[in-house]
Amino acid sequence: MEHSIYRYVIRHSLRAQVLLTVLAIVSFPFLYAFYEVPKQIVNRVIQGDTGDFPAVVLGIPLSQIEFLFVLCGLFLFLVIANQAFKYVINVLAGRTGERMLRRLRYDLYSRVLRFPLPHFRKLSQGEIITMITAEVEPLGGFIGDAFKLPVFQGGYLLVILAFLLVQNWVMAVAAVALYPLQFYVVPKLQRRVNSFAKERVRLVRRLSDRIGETVSGVQEIRGNDTSAYERAAMSAALGEIYTVRLRIFIWKFVIKFLNNSINHLGPFCFYSIGGYFVIQGRLEIGTLMAAIAAHKDLAAPWKELLNYYQRREDARIKYEQVVSQFNPPGVLDESLQLGAPPVGARVEGELTASGLTLRDDTGTSFLEGVSLTLPADAKVAVVGAPGSGREELALVLARLMNPTSGALTIAGERADRLHEGVTGRRLAFVGPQAFLFNATVLDNLLYGLKHEPSPDARPEPRWAEEAAAAGNSTDDVRGDWVDREALGGELLPRLLEVLETVELDGDVFELGLRGTVDAEGDLRARLLRAREAFRDRVADPSLSGLVESFDARSYNDNATVGENLLFGTPVGDGFDMERLAENPWVMEVLEAEGLVPRLLEAGRTVAATMLELFSDLPAGHSSFERFSFIDADDLPELQAVLDRAAQDGVDRLGEEDRRQLLSLPFLLQPARHRLGVVDPDLRTRLLAARRRFAASIPEALRDRIQFFEADGYNAAASIQDNILFGKVAYGQARAAERVKGLVTEVIDELDLRSAVIEAGLAFQVGIGGARLGAVPRQKVGLARALLKRPDVLVLCDATAGLDGAAHTRIADNLFGELAGRGVVWSLHRADLARSFDRVVVMRSGQVAESGAFEELDREGSALRELLGAG
């Protein structure tokens, strides 16, 4: 990227900047006339001699009144013309600035995609985010004004000065006599402000980094009771920023004070010197009035120019600081990432490393003179002790890191010269912690196939035109990006095959059971048949107590009071189970049924019981798990509410206290929470409230809940809940496990497994895959690599989180899937290398030995040493 912001502006927006400059220059004659016409109106018409009329304009004689209206009309035209120039110039400048800001952010983001991996150890995620989003934000406005503002406002200033000089040079010189001093002093003061601004940027980046570390390490903070230390560190960081910002504020006010003081000296000169000339008859009153009006407008462009200087320096500092961070050594050449890769390129033949050396910026060596040749279709294990360089070798072989020296040749080509479309499609890498994007399981599985949009994708023309003008990608992200040819078959069958290969099908199946699907037609009918089949199974006397089915006429003791009242699945947050006491319609129904006093009393009973049972128990006690709606932190507040109720009575409690008590019984599950609160009478009255709730629900709330129907499918409920159509009974031995087994039997019997897996594929994994466990995340990473059918799969501790049996099964499956293709696997245990064609043993960044496992497994060998250590 250009190191100067002006070079960046000229390179990418020269045409727009020239247009803005030309428009600014063209506006100057209109501006001069705007000040000249009022003077003519006063001097020639209002104060003019009647003997001077009729005046001849363009050969047309005009009376004094006619001439007045002609000049007033001309003045009105000039007002509109000058405002039109400002409007057009500012709109064009704004659009140019926003386009350039969009381009700059896109360019910075594109460079992030080409950073060498070690650079991310020096530049935190928080710093990168802050620089691309917040720090470059002011640059958009500046870029739009980069040339237009000094030309337009500078020309504005010169036009006004010229007008004043024409009227009376003495008065004009006196009015601007202190401007040179201002122009000299203000930039010096501004440089001091800029130095503080630069320091502020550095401190804010450090603060962002600190906050990011806190979020990532909150488990360590809480586990080590270091929150006080972290608060002290945050206080110190905020204190440094406060000091710098205060200095910026003070010096900016000094600059503002100086500017305003000098600007107000102008009127003094006009009233004194100009007034003297008028009294002496050496200056007309209209001329003085026009000069005063012109000088009044003189302050605005002068202030804009001074502000421009401040903004220019600020923009220069921000741009240079950001660019310096986005131009690390070793950044991938742009040509290796953009454009189409060579057609039909494959990784065949051999992977040859010649003298590979890898060091970081401190000189620490990870690889030292590594030389080896690996057949591209071989199964190669790389083993070594921690710090031996085996992990780094895997990254280099996958072309994710470039060696400091030496060369890696892939299929006869230098790896550092291969297009990423070759290495990224024909090689695959899975590390010890597969990263998942905040999307669905399916999106993450197919991510390795999203190289380019299908030829049929056609972005909206206006959007594409604007993206191109800003130097952005014009590819439509909403189009179909999946490379069907690389997939090698129909999508769903291929997905199911790969899921089975990495043993992820069971995990996705469970996600599907908990997921929702808007089933229509045949699928809906089959799911309802599954419900009937499940009912038939649990009708067996030995299984009849496992599930309590929903019945519109009966109260379900294994459901909460809130669930019994709604008798449906909330959609969105319209009926939040934990906040039903705040829902106006729910409260209206309860009031109509006279249930509010009863539920308030029930809430007080529950609160008192909880305090009696748990007040002496430590936080985290197993009893809190049983009463999951009560937390140890809630007990003091509940005690305060009960104290107020005892003193004033429940009926006189405030709204917040009433809501807190009412919220407790809604979460009661009679079969689990045996408190004797939900008696037969309350059950009967709640059933009446249920009927009223459903029958009279306002139209605006009907789409916020899907009611249970014995013969209807509930699209808001999970697949498992639709099949159960009830609640798993509490207290039954292994009830949940047995119910799940029955549901699985029914699904397999009706050939619904693929539909359930499809629902599981739609599961949102969360940020970084946080909603999945560590093992399923790794399996998704493995499946993603297999789906693109690479020529060589490079793995690094990819199954370290699995037990030995699972590793063996998945390894065998991978070898079968990749028959005739290559696998390079950096293993965390040397004994796992037995089934590989070749073993490379790393020690201190060098190849200690290489060969077949049987050849290397001998007394005194490096492999035997690793096996003994294991």
Short mmCIF file of N, CA and C in Angstrom, two decimals, residues 136-265:
data_model
loop_
_atom_site.label_atom_id
_atom_site.label_comp_id
_atom_site.label_asym_id
_atom_site.label_seq_id
_atom_site.Cartn_x
_atom_site.Cartn_y
_atom_site.Cartn_z
N VAL A 136 -9.80 4.12 11.03
CA VAL A 136 -9.81 4.68 9.67
C VAL A 136 -11.12 5.43 9.39
N GLU A 137 -12.07 5.42 10.32
CA GLU A 137 -13.36 6.08 10.09
C GLU A 137 -13.20 7.55 9.70
N PRO A 138 -12.37 8.35 10.43
CA PRO A 138 -12.25 9.77 10.05
C PRO A 138 -11.60 9.98 8.68
N LEU A 139 -10.91 8.98 8.16
CA LEU A 139 -10.20 9.17 6.89
C LEU A 139 -11.17 9.34 5.73
N GLY A 140 -12.38 8.76 5.84
CA GLY A 140 -13.34 8.90 4.76
C GLY A 140 -13.70 10.35 4.51
N GLY A 141 -14.02 11.07 5.59
CA GLY A 141 -14.36 12.48 5.45
C GLY A 141 -13.20 13.30 4.93
N PHE A 142 -11.98 12.99 5.41
CA PHE A 142 -10.83 13.76 4.96
C PHE A 142 -10.54 13.52 3.49
N ILE A 143 -10.62 12.26 3.04
CA ILE A 143 -10.28 11.95 1.65
C ILE A 143 -11.20 12.70 0.69
N GLY A 144 -12.48 12.82 1.04
CA GLY A 144 -13.40 13.58 0.20
C GLY A 144 -13.02 15.05 0.10
N ASP A 145 -12.39 15.56 1.15
CA ASP A 145 -12.01 16.98 1.21
C ASP A 145 -10.53 17.22 0.89
N ALA A 146 -9.79 16.15 0.57
CA ALA A 146 -8.34 16.25 0.48
C ALA A 146 -7.87 17.38 -0.43
N PHE A 147 -8.48 17.55 -1.60
CA PHE A 147 -8.08 18.61 -2.52
C PHE A 147 -9.18 19.65 -2.67
N LYS A 148 -10.42 19.18 -2.59
CA LYS A 148 -11.54 20.10 -2.78
C LYS A 148 -11.58 21.19 -1.72
N LEU A 149 -11.40 20.82 -0.47
CA LEU A 149 -11.56 21.80 0.61
C LEU A 149 -10.53 22.92 0.55
N PRO A 150 -9.23 22.63 0.44
CA PRO A 150 -8.29 23.75 0.38
C PRO A 150 -8.51 24.63 -0.85
N VAL A 151 -8.88 24.01 -1.99
CA VAL A 151 -9.13 24.82 -3.19
C VAL A 151 -10.40 25.65 -3.01
N PHE A 152 -11.48 25.00 -2.58
CA PHE A 152 -12.77 25.69 -2.46
C PHE A 152 -12.74 26.75 -1.37
N GLN A 153 -12.32 26.33 -0.16
CA GLN A 153 -12.31 27.30 0.94
C GLN A 153 -11.19 28.32 0.77
N GLY A 154 -10.03 27.89 0.23
CA GLY A 154 -8.96 28.85 -0.02
C GLY A 154 -9.37 29.86 -1.08
N GLY A 155 -10.02 29.37 -2.16
CA GLY A 155 -10.53 30.28 -3.18
C GLY A 155 -11.60 31.19 -2.62
N TYR A 156 -12.47 30.67 -1.79
CA TYR A 156 -13.52 31.45 -1.11
C TYR A 156 -12.86 32.60 -0.36
N LEU A 157 -11.81 32.26 0.38
CA LEU A 157 -11.09 33.26 1.17
C LEU A 157 -10.46 34.32 0.27
N LEU A 158 -9.83 33.90 -0.80
CA LEU A 158 -9.17 34.84 -1.71
C LEU A 158 -10.19 35.75 -2.41
N VAL A 159 -11.34 35.19 -2.78
CA VAL A 159 -12.38 36.01 -3.41
C VAL A 159 -12.84 37.11 -2.47
N ILE A 160 -13.07 36.74 -1.21
CA ILE A 160 -13.52 37.74 -0.23
C ILE A 160 -12.43 38.78 0.00
N LEU A 161 -11.17 38.34 0.11
CA LEU A 161 -10.07 39.30 0.30
C LEU A 161 -9.94 40.23 -0.90
N ALA A 162 -10.08 39.66 -2.09
CA ALA A 162 -10.02 40.50 -3.29
C ALA A 162 -11.13 41.53 -3.28
N PHE A 163 -12.32 41.10 -2.89
CA PHE A 163 -13.45 42.03 -2.82
C PHE A 163 -13.17 43.15 -1.81
N LEU A 164 -12.61 42.80 -0.65
CA LEU A 164 -12.31 43.81 0.37
C LEU A 164 -11.23 44.77 -0.11
N LEU A 165 -10.21 44.24 -0.79
CA LEU A 165 -9.13 45.09 -1.28
C LEU A 165 -9.64 46.07 -2.33
N VAL A 166 -10.58 45.61 -3.15
CA VAL A 166 -11.14 46.50 -4.17
C VAL A 166 -11.91 47.64 -3.51
N GLN A 167 -12.58 47.34 -2.39
CA GLN A 167 -13.38 48.38 -1.73
C GLN A 167 -12.47 49.40 -1.04
N ASN A 168 -11.51 48.93 -0.21
CA ASN A 168 -10.58 49.83 0.47
C ASN A 168 -9.44 49.00 1.02
N TRP A 169 -8.25 49.19 0.44
CA TRP A 169 -7.14 48.32 0.79
C TRP A 169 -6.69 48.49 2.23
N VAL A 170 -6.79 49.70 2.79
CA VAL A 170 -6.36 49.94 4.16
C VAL A 170 -7.23 49.15 5.13
N MET A 171 -8.53 49.24 4.91
CA MET A 171 -9.48 48.53 5.76
C MET A 171 -9.28 47.02 5.64
N ALA A 172 -9.03 46.53 4.44
CA ALA A 172 -8.86 45.11 4.22
C ALA A 172 -7.60 44.59 4.91
N VAL A 173 -6.48 45.34 4.77
CA VAL A 173 -5.23 44.92 5.38
C VAL A 173 -5.35 44.90 6.90
N ALA A 174 -6.03 45.90 7.45
CA ALA A 174 -6.20 45.96 8.91
C ALA A 174 -7.02 44.78 9.41
N ALA A 175 -8.04 44.39 8.61
CA ALA A 175 -8.93 43.32 9.05
C ALA A 175 -8.22 41.97 9.12
N VAL A 176 -7.20 41.74 8.24
CA VAL A 176 -6.53 40.44 8.21
C VAL A 176 -5.09 40.53 8.68
N ALA A 177 -4.75 41.60 9.38
CA ALA A 177 -3.35 41.82 9.77
C ALA A 177 -2.83 40.71 10.67
N LEU A 178 -3.72 40.12 11.52
CA LEU A 178 -3.25 39.11 12.46
C LEU A 178 -3.35 37.69 11.91
N TYR A 179 -3.86 37.56 10.68
CA TYR A 179 -3.99 36.22 10.11
C TYR A 179 -2.64 35.52 9.94
N PRO A 180 -1.58 36.22 9.49
CA PRO A 180 -0.28 35.55 9.38
C PRO A 180 0.21 35.00 10.71
N LEU A 181 -0.03 35.79 11.81
CA LEU A 181 0.37 35.31 13.12
C LEU A 181 -0.42 34.04 13.48
N GLN A 182 -1.71 34.07 13.17
CA GLN A 182 -2.56 32.92 13.43
C GLN A 182 -2.08 31.71 12.63
N PHE A 183 -1.72 31.95 11.37
CA PHE A 183 -1.28 30.87 10.49
C PHE A 183 0.05 30.29 10.97
N TYR A 184 0.85 31.09 11.66
CA TYR A 184 2.14 30.62 12.17
C TYR A 184 1.99 29.88 13.50
N VAL A 185 1.17 30.42 14.41
CA VAL A 185 1.08 29.88 15.76
C VAL A 185 0.22 28.61 15.81
N VAL A 186 -0.94 28.64 15.13
CA VAL A 186 -1.89 27.53 15.24
C VAL A 186 -1.27 26.19 14.80
N PRO A 187 -0.55 26.13 13.65
CA PRO A 187 0.05 24.84 13.28
C PRO A 187 1.03 24.31 14.32
N LYS A 188 1.78 25.22 14.98
CA LYS A 188 2.70 24.76 16.02
C LYS A 188 1.94 24.14 17.18
N LEU A 189 0.85 24.82 17.57
CA LEU A 189 0.03 24.25 18.64
C LEU A 189 -0.61 22.94 18.20
N GLN A 190 -1.01 22.88 16.92
CA GLN A 190 -1.66 21.68 16.42
C GLN A 190 -0.70 20.49 16.41
N ARG A 191 0.58 20.74 16.15
CA ARG A 191 1.54 19.65 16.17
C ARG A 191 1.63 19.02 17.55
N ARG A 192 1.50 19.87 18.58
CA ARG A 192 1.49 19.33 19.94
C ARG A 192 0.25 18.46 20.17
N VAL A 193 -0.89 18.93 19.67
CA VAL A 193 -2.12 18.14 19.78
C VAL A 193 -1.96 16.82 19.03
N ASN A 194 -1.32 16.88 17.86
CA ASN A 194 -1.16 15.66 17.05
C ASN A 194 -0.29 14.63 17.77
N SER A 195 0.74 15.10 18.47
CA SER A 195 1.59 14.15 19.20
C SER A 195 0.79 13.45 20.30
N PHE A 196 -0.09 14.23 20.97
CA PHE A 196 -0.95 13.62 21.98
C PHE A 196 -1.95 12.65 21.32
N ALA A 197 -2.45 13.02 20.14
CA ALA A 197 -3.40 12.15 19.44
C ALA A 197 -2.74 10.83 19.07
N LYS A 198 -1.49 10.90 18.65
CA LYS A 198 -0.76 9.68 18.30
C LYS A 198 -0.60 8.79 19.52
N GLU A 199 -0.31 9.41 20.66
CA GLU A 199 -0.18 8.66 21.90
C GLU A 199 -1.52 8.05 22.31
N ARG A 200 -2.61 8.80 22.09
CA ARG A 200 -3.94 8.29 22.42
C ARG A 200 -4.27 7.05 21.60
N VAL A 201 -3.94 7.07 20.31
CA VAL A 201 -4.19 5.90 19.45
C VAL A 201 -3.44 4.68 19.98
N ARG A 202 -2.19 4.89 20.37
CA ARG A 202 -1.39 3.78 20.89
C ARG A 202 -2.00 3.22 22.17
N LEU A 203 -2.43 4.11 23.06
CA LEU A 203 -3.01 3.67 24.33
C LEU A 203 -4.35 2.98 24.13
N VAL A 204 -5.15 3.47 23.20
CA VAL A 204 -6.45 2.83 22.95
C VAL A 204 -6.25 1.44 22.38
N ARG A 205 -5.26 1.27 21.53
CA ARG A 205 -4.97 -0.06 21.00
C ARG A 205 -4.58 -1.01 22.14
N ARG A 206 -3.75 -0.52 23.04
CA ARG A 206 -3.36 -1.35 24.18
C ARG A 206 -4.57 -1.69 25.04
N LEU A 207 -5.47 -0.73 25.20
CA LEU A 207 -6.69 -0.98 25.97
C LEU A 207 -7.54 -2.05 25.29
N SER A 208 -7.69 -1.94 23.98
CA SER A 208 -8.45 -2.93 23.23
C SER A 208 -7.84 -4.31 23.39
N ASP A 209 -6.51 -4.37 23.33
CA ASP A 209 -5.82 -5.63 23.50
C ASP A 209 -6.06 -6.20 24.89
N ARG A 210 -6.06 -5.33 25.88
CA ARG A 210 -6.27 -5.76 27.27
C ARG A 210 -7.67 -6.32 27.46
N ILE A 211 -8.65 -5.63 26.89
CA ILE A 211 -10.03 -6.11 27.00
C ILE A 211 -10.18 -7.46 26.30
N GLY A 212 -9.55 -7.60 25.12
CA GLY A 212 -9.59 -8.87 24.40
C GLY A 212 -8.98 -10.00 25.22
N GLU A 213 -7.85 -9.72 25.89
CA GLU A 213 -7.23 -10.73 26.74
C GLU A 213 -8.13 -11.11 27.90
N THR A 214 -8.84 -10.11 28.45
CA THR A 214 -9.75 -10.38 29.56
C THR A 214 -10.87 -11.30 29.14
N VAL A 215 -11.46 -11.01 27.97
CA VAL A 215 -12.54 -11.84 27.47
C VAL A 215 -12.06 -13.27 27.22
N SER A 216 -10.87 -13.41 26.62
CA SER A 216 -10.35 -14.74 26.30
C SER A 216 -9.91 -15.49 27.56
N GLY A 217 -9.40 -14.74 28.54
CA GLY A 217 -8.86 -15.39 29.73
C GLY A 217 -9.70 -15.27 30.97
N VAL A 218 -11.01 -15.00 30.80
CA VAL A 218 -11.86 -14.78 31.97
C VAL A 218 -11.91 -16.02 32.86
N GLN A 219 -11.76 -17.19 32.28
CA GLN A 219 -11.76 -18.41 33.10
C GLN A 219 -10.57 -18.42 34.05
N GLU A 220 -9.40 -18.03 33.55
CA GLU A 220 -8.21 -17.98 34.40
C GLU A 220 -8.35 -16.90 35.47
N ILE A 221 -8.94 -15.77 35.09
CA ILE A 221 -9.11 -14.67 36.05
C ILE A 221 -9.99 -15.11 37.21
N ARG A 222 -11.11 -15.72 36.88
CA ARG A 222 -12.04 -16.13 37.94
C ARG A 222 -11.49 -17.33 38.71
N GLY A 223 -10.77 -18.21 38.01
CA GLY A 223 -10.22 -19.38 38.68
C GLY A 223 -9.08 -19.06 39.61
N ASN A 224 -8.43 -17.90 39.43
CA ASN A 224 -7.29 -17.52 40.27
C ASN A 224 -7.58 -16.31 41.15
N ASP A 225 -8.84 -15.84 41.14
CA ASP A 225 -9.23 -14.70 41.97
C ASP A 225 -8.31 -13.49 41.74
N THR A 226 -8.12 -13.15 40.45
CA THR A 226 -7.27 -12.02 40.11
C THR A 226 -8.08 -10.86 39.54
N SER A 227 -9.39 -10.85 39.81
CA SER A 227 -10.22 -9.78 39.27
C SER A 227 -9.80 -8.42 39.81
N ALA A 228 -9.36 -8.36 41.08
CA ALA A 228 -8.91 -7.08 41.64
C ALA A 228 -7.69 -6.57 40.90
N TYR A 229 -6.77 -7.48 40.59
CA TYR A 229 -5.58 -7.09 39.84
C TYR A 229 -5.95 -6.59 38.45
N GLU A 230 -6.87 -7.29 37.79
CA GLU A 230 -7.29 -6.88 36.45
C GLU A 230 -7.99 -5.53 36.48
N ARG A 231 -8.81 -5.30 37.50
CA ARG A 231 -9.46 -3.99 37.63
C ARG A 231 -8.43 -2.88 37.83
N ALA A 232 -7.40 -3.17 38.63
CA ALA A 232 -6.35 -2.18 38.85
C ALA A 232 -5.61 -1.88 37.54
N ALA A 233 -5.33 -2.94 36.76
CA ALA A 233 -4.67 -2.74 35.47
C ALA A 233 -5.56 -1.93 34.53
N MET A 234 -6.86 -2.21 34.53
CA MET A 234 -7.78 -1.46 33.68
C MET A 234 -7.84 0.00 34.14
N SER A 235 -7.85 0.22 35.45
CA SER A 235 -7.88 1.59 35.97
C SER A 235 -6.64 2.37 35.54
N ALA A 236 -5.49 1.70 35.59
CA ALA A 236 -4.25 2.37 35.18
C ALA A 236 -4.29 2.71 33.70
N ALA A 237 -4.78 1.79 32.88
CA ALA A 237 -4.87 2.04 31.43
C ALA A 237 -5.83 3.18 31.13
N LEU A 238 -6.98 3.18 31.79
CA LEU A 238 -7.95 4.26 31.59
C LEU A 238 -7.40 5.60 32.09
N GLY A 239 -6.59 5.54 33.17
CA GLY A 239 -5.99 6.77 33.68
C GLY A 239 -5.03 7.38 32.69
N GLU A 240 -4.23 6.54 32.02
CA GLU A 240 -3.30 7.06 31.01
C GLU A 240 -4.06 7.71 29.86
N ILE A 241 -5.13 7.04 29.41
CA ILE A 241 -5.93 7.60 28.32
C ILE A 241 -6.59 8.90 28.76
N TYR A 242 -7.07 8.94 30.00
CA TYR A 242 -7.71 10.16 30.52
C TYR A 242 -6.73 11.34 30.49
N THR A 243 -5.51 11.10 30.94
CA THR A 243 -4.51 12.17 30.99
C THR A 243 -4.23 12.72 29.59
N VAL A 244 -4.04 11.83 28.64
CA VAL A 244 -3.75 12.26 27.27
C VAL A 244 -4.94 12.99 26.67
N ARG A 245 -6.15 12.46 26.86
CA ARG A 245 -7.34 13.11 26.30
C ARG A 245 -7.56 14.49 26.93
N LEU A 246 -7.27 14.61 28.21
CA LEU A 246 -7.43 15.91 28.87
C LEU A 246 -6.45 16.92 28.27
N ARG A 247 -5.23 16.51 28.02
CA ARG A 247 -4.26 17.42 27.40
C ARG A 247 -4.72 17.83 26.01
N ILE A 248 -5.24 16.87 25.24
CA ILE A 248 -5.77 17.20 23.91
C ILE A 248 -6.89 18.22 24.03
N PHE A 249 -7.79 18.01 24.97
CA PHE A 249 -8.91 18.93 25.16
C PHE A 249 -8.41 20.34 25.50
N ILE A 250 -7.45 20.44 26.42
CA ILE A 250 -6.95 21.76 26.84
C ILE A 250 -6.30 22.49 25.68
N TRP A 251 -5.44 21.81 24.93
CA TRP A 251 -4.74 22.47 23.84
C TRP A 251 -5.67 22.80 22.68
N LYS A 252 -6.68 21.98 22.45
CA LYS A 252 -7.66 22.32 21.43
C LYS A 252 -8.44 23.56 21.83
N PHE A 253 -8.74 23.70 23.12
CA PHE A 253 -9.45 24.89 23.58
C PHE A 253 -8.57 26.13 23.44
N VAL A 254 -7.26 25.97 23.68
CA VAL A 254 -6.34 27.10 23.50
C VAL A 254 -6.36 27.55 22.04
N ILE A 255 -6.32 26.58 21.11
CA ILE A 255 -6.37 26.91 19.69
C ILE A 255 -7.68 27.59 19.33
N LYS A 256 -8.76 27.07 19.86
CA LYS A 256 -10.07 27.66 19.57
C LYS A 256 -10.17 29.08 20.13
N PHE A 257 -9.63 29.28 21.34
CA PHE A 257 -9.63 30.61 21.95
C PHE A 257 -8.85 31.61 21.08
N LEU A 258 -7.69 31.18 20.62
CA LEU A 258 -6.86 32.05 19.78
C LEU A 258 -7.57 32.39 18.47
N ASN A 259 -8.15 31.39 17.83
CA ASN A 259 -8.85 31.61 16.56
C ASN A 259 -10.00 32.59 16.73
N ASN A 260 -10.83 32.36 17.73
CA ASN A 260 -12.00 33.22 17.93
C ASN A 260 -11.60 34.65 18.27
N SER A 261 -10.55 34.81 19.07
CA SER A 261 -10.11 36.16 19.45
C SER A 261 -9.64 36.95 18.23
N ILE A 262 -8.85 36.31 17.37
CA ILE A 262 -8.35 36.99 16.17
C ILE A 262 -9.48 37.29 15.20
N ASN A 263 -10.42 36.35 15.05
CA ASN A 263 -11.53 36.55 14.12
C ASN A 263 -12.40 37.74 14.50
N HIS A 264 -12.50 38.01 15.81
CA HIS A 264 -13.37 39.11 16.25
C HIS A 264 -12.69 40.47 16.19
N LEU A 265 -11.42 40.51 15.79
CA LEU A 265 -10.76 41.80 15.61
C LEU A 265 -11.18 42.47 14.30
#
